PDB file of C-alpha atoms in Angstrom:
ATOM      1  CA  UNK V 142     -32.960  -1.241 155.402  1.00  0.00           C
ATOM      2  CA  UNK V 143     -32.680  -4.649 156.591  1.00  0.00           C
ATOM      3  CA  UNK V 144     -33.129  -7.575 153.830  1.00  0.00           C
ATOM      4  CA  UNK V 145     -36.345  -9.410 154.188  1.00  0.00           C
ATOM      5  CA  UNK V 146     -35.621 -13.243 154.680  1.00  0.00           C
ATOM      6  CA  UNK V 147     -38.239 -16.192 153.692  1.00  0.00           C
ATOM      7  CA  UNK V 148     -39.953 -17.344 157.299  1.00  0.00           C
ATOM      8  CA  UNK V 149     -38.326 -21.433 157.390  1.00  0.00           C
ATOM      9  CA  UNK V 150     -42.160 -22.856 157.370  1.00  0.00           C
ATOM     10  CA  UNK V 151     -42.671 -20.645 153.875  1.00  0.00           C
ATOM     11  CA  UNK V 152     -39.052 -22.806 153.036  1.00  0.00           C
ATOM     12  CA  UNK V 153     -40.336 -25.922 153.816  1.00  0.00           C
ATOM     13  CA  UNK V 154     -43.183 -25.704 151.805  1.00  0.00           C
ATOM     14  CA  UNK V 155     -41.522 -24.054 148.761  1.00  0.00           C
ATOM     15  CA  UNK V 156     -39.541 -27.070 149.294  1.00  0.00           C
ATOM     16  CA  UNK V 157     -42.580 -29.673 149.088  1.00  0.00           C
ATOM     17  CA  UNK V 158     -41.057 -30.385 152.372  1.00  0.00           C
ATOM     18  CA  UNK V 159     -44.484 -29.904 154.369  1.00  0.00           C
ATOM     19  CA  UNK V 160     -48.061 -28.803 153.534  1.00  0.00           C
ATOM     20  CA  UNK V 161     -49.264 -25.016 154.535  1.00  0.00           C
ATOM     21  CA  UNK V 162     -51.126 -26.201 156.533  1.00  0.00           C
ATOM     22  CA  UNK V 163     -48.659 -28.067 158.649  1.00  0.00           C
ATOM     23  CA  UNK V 164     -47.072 -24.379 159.548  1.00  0.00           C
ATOM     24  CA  UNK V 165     -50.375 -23.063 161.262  1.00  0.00           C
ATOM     25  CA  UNK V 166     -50.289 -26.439 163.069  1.00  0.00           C
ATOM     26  CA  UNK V 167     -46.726 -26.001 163.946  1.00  0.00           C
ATOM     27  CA  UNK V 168     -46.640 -22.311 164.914  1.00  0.00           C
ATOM     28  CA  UNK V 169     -50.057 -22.725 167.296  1.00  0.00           C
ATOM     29  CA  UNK V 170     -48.135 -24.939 169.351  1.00  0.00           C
ATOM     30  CA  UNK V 171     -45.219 -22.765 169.209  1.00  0.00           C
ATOM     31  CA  UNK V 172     -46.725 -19.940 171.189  1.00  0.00           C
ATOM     32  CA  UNK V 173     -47.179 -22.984 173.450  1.00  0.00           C
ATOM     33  CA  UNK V 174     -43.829 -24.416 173.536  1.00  0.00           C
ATOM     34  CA  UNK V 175     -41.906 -21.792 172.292  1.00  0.00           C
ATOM     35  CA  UNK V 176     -39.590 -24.417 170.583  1.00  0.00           C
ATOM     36  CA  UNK V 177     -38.230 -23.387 167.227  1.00  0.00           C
ATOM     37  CA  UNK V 178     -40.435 -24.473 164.612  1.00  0.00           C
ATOM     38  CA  UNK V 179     -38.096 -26.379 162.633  1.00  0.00           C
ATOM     39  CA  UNK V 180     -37.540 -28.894 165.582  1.00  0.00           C
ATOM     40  CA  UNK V 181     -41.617 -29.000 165.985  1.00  0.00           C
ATOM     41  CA  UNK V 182     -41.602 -30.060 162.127  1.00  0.00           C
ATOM     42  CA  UNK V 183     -39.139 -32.876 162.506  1.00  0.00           C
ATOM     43  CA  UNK V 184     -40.755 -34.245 165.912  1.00  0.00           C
ATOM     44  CA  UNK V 185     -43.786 -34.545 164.543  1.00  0.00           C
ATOM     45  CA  UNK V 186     -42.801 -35.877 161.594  1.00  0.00           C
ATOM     46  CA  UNK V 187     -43.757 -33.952 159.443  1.00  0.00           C
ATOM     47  CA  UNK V 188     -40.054 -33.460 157.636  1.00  0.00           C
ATOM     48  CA  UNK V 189     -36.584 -34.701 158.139  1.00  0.00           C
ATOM     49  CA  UNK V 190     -34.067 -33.306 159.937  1.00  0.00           C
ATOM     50  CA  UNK V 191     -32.008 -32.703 156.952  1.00  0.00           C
ATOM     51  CA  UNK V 192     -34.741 -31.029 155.392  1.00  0.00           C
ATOM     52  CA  UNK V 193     -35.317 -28.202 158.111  1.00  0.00           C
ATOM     53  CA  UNK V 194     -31.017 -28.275 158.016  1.00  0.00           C
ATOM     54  CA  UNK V 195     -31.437 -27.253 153.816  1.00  0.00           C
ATOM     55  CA  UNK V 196     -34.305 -24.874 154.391  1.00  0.00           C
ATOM     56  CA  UNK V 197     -31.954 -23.353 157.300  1.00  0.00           C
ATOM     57  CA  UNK V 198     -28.929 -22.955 154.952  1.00  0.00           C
ATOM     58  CA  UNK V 199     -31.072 -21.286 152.663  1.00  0.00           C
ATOM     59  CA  UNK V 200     -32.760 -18.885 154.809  1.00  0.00           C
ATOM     60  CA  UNK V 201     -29.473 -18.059 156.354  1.00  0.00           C
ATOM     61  CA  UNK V 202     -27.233 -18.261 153.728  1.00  0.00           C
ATOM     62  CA  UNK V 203     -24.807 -20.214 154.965  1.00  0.00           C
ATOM     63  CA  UNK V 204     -23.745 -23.795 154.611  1.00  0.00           C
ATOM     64  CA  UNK V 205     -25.916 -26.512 156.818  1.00  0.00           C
ATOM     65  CA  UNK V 206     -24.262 -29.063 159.039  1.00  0.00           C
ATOM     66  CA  UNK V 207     -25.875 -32.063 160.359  1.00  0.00           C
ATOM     67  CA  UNK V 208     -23.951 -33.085 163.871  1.00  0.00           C
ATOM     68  CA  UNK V 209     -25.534 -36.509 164.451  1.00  0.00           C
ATOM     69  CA  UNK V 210     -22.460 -37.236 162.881  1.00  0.00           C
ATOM     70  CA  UNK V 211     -19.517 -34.757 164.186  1.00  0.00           C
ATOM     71  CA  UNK V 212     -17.493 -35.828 166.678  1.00  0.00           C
ATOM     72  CA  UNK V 213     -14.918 -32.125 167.701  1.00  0.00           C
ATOM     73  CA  UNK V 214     -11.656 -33.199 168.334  1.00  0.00           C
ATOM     74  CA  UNK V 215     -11.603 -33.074 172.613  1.00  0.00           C
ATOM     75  CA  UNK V 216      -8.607 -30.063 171.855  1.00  0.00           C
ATOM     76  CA  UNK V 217     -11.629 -27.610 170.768  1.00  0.00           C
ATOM     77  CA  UNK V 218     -13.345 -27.715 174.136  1.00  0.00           C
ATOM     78  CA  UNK V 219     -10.871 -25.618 175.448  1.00  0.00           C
ATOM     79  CA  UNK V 220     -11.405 -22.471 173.222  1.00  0.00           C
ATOM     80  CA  UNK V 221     -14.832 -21.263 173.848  1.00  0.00           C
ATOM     81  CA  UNK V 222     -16.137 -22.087 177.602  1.00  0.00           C
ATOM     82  CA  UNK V 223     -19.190 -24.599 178.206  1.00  0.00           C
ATOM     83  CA  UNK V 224     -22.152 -21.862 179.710  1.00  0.00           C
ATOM     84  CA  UNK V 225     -20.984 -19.533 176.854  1.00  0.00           C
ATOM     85  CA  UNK V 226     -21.758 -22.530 174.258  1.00  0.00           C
ATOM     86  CA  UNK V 227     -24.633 -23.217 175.994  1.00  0.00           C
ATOM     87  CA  UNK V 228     -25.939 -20.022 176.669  1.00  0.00           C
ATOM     88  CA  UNK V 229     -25.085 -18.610 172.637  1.00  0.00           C
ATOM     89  CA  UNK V 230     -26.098 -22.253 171.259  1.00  0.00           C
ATOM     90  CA  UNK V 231     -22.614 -22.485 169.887  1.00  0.00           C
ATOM     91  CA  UNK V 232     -20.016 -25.230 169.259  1.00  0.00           C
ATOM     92  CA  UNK V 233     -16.559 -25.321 167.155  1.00  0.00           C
ATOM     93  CA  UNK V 234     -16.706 -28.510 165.536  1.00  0.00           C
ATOM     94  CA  UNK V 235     -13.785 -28.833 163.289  1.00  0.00           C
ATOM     95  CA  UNK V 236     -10.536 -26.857 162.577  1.00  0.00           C
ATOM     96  CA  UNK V 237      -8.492 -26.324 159.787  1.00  0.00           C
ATOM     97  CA  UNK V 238      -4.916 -24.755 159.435  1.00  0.00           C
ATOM     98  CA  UNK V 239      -2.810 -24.126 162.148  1.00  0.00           C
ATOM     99  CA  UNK V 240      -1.182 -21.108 163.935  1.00  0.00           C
ATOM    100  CA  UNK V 241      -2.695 -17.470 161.713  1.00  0.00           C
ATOM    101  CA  UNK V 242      -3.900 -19.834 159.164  1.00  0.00           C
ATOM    102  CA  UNK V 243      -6.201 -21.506 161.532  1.00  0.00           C
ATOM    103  CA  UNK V 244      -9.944 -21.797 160.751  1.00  0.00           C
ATOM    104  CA  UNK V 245     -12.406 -22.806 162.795  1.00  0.00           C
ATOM    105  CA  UNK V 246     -16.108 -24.475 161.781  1.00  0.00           C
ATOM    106  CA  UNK V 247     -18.395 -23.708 164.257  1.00  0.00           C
ATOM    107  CA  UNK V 248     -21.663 -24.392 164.319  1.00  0.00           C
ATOM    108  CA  UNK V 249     -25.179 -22.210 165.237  1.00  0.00           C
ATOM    109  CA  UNK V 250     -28.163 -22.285 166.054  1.00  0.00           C
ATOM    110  CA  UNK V 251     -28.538 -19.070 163.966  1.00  0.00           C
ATOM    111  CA  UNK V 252     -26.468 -17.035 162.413  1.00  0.00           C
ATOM    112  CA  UNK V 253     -28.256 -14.046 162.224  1.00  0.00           C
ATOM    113  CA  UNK V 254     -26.447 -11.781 164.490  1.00  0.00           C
ATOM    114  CA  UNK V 255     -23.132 -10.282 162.985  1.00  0.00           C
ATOM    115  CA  UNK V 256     -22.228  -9.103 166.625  1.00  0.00           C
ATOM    116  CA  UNK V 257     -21.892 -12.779 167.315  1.00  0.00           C
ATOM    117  CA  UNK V 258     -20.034 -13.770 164.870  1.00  0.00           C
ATOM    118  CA  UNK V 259     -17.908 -11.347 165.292  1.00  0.00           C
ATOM    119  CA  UNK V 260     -17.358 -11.787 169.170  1.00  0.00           C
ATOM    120  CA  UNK V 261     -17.088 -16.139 168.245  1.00  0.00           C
ATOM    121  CA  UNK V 262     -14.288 -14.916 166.189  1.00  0.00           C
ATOM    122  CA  UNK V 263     -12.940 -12.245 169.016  1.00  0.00           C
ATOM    123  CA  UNK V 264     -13.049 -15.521 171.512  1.00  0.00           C
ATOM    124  CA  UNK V 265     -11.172 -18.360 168.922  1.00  0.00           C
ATOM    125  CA  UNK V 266      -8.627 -15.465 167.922  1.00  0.00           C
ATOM    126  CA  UNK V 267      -8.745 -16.932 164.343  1.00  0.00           C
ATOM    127  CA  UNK V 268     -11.115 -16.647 161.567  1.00  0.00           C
ATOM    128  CA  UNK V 269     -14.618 -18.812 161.858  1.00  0.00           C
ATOM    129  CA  UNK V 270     -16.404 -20.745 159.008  1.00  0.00           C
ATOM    130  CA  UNK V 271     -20.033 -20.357 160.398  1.00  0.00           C
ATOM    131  CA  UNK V 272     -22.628 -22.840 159.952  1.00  0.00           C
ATOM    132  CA  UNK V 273     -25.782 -23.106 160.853  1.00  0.00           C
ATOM    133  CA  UNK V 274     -27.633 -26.351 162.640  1.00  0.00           C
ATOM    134  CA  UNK V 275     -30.498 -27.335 164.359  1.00  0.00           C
ATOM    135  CA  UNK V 276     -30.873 -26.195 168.074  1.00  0.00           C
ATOM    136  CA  UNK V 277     -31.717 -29.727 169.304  1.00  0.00           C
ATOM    137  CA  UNK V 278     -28.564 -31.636 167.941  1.00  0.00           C
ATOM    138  CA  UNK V 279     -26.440 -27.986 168.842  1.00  0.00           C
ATOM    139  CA  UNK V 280     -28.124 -28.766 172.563  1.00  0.00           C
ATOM    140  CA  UNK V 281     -27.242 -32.347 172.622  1.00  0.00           C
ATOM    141  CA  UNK V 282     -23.557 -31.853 171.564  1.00  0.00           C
ATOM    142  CA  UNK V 283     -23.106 -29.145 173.943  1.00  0.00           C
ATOM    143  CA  UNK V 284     -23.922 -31.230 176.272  1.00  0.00           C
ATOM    144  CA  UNK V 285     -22.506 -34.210 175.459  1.00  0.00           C
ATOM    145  CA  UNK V 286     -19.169 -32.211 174.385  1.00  0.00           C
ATOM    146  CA  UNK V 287     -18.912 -30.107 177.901  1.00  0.00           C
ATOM    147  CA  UNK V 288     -21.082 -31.918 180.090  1.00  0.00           C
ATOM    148  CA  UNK V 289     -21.039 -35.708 179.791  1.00  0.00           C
ATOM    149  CA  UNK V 290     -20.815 -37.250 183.122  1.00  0.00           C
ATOM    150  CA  UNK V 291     -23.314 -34.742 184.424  1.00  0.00           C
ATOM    151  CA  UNK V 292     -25.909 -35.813 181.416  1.00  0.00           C
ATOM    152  CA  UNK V 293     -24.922 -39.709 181.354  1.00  0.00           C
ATOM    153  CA  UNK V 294     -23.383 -39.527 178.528  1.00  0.00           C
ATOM    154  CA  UNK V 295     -20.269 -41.763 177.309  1.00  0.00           C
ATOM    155  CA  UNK V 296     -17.414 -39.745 176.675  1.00  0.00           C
ATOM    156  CA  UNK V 297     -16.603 -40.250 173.203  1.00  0.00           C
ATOM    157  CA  UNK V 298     -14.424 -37.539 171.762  1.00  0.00           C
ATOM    158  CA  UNK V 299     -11.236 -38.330 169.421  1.00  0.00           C
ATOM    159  CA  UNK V 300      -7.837 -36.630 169.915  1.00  0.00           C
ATOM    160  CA  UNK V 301      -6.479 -34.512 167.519  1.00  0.00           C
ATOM    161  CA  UNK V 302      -7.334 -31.259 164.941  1.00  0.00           C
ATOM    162  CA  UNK V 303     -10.443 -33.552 163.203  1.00  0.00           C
TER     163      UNK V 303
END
């Protein structure tokens, strides 16, 4: 029997991180927009980023990772292709180890699916650290990471393992 996980808006306000009412507001307009709920939160204002990142982790149960701030070393581009990312809202962000020991942190948009984690793994051929992030910043990074020129973006990716 599957285990029952906490519905992020119940999170949130568990959290003090939005009113009840806010989730109502948010989830009309997601039949609407059908735009994760966390994202409509944060761009109406109604909660941080970093907030909807914590009430993630904890729904999930795994660590949260904020990428506004990650920069993948231009070497991890390589290892999973740019439509897969896109298409799986995926991204390896960081790497630890080198060789059998080698560990990669990749980031998603959610973590729910073992068969994905599993075939992530399968396509690094080394063991992942999962984490989950918001589907916004996962977009932007993607895109940013595989597909700079054609999105105007400034390349600005650092050599080495990060």
């Amino acid at each position: 029997m599957p285990v029952l996980r906490k519905k992020l808006g119940e999170i949130l306000v568990e959290m003090r991180a939005i009113r009840p009412g806010d989730v109502q507001s948010a989830l009309d307009e997601q039949k609407a927009t059908s735009e994760r709920i966390g994202e409509i939160f944060i761009r109406r204002g109604m909660c941080k980023s970093a907030q909807v990142i914590a009430a993630l982790s904890a729904q999930q149960g795994l660590p949260g990772i904020d990428l506004t701030g990650e920069s993948p070393p231009h070497n991890l581009q390589a290892l999973l292709d740019g439509t897969y990312a896109e298409k799986t809202l995926v991204i390896p962000f960081r790497m630890e180890g080198e060789g059998r020991t080698a560990c990669y942190h990749v980031a998603f948009a959610s973590a729910k699916n073992p068969a994905l984690l599993q075939e992530v793994e399968a396509k690094l051929r080394a063991k992942i650290k999962p984490y989950v992030a918001l589907e916004g910043q996962l977009k932007d990074k993607i895109r940013r990471y595989y597909y700079a020129q054609s999105y105007g973006y400034e390349l600005s990716f650092h050599e080495g393992q990060g």
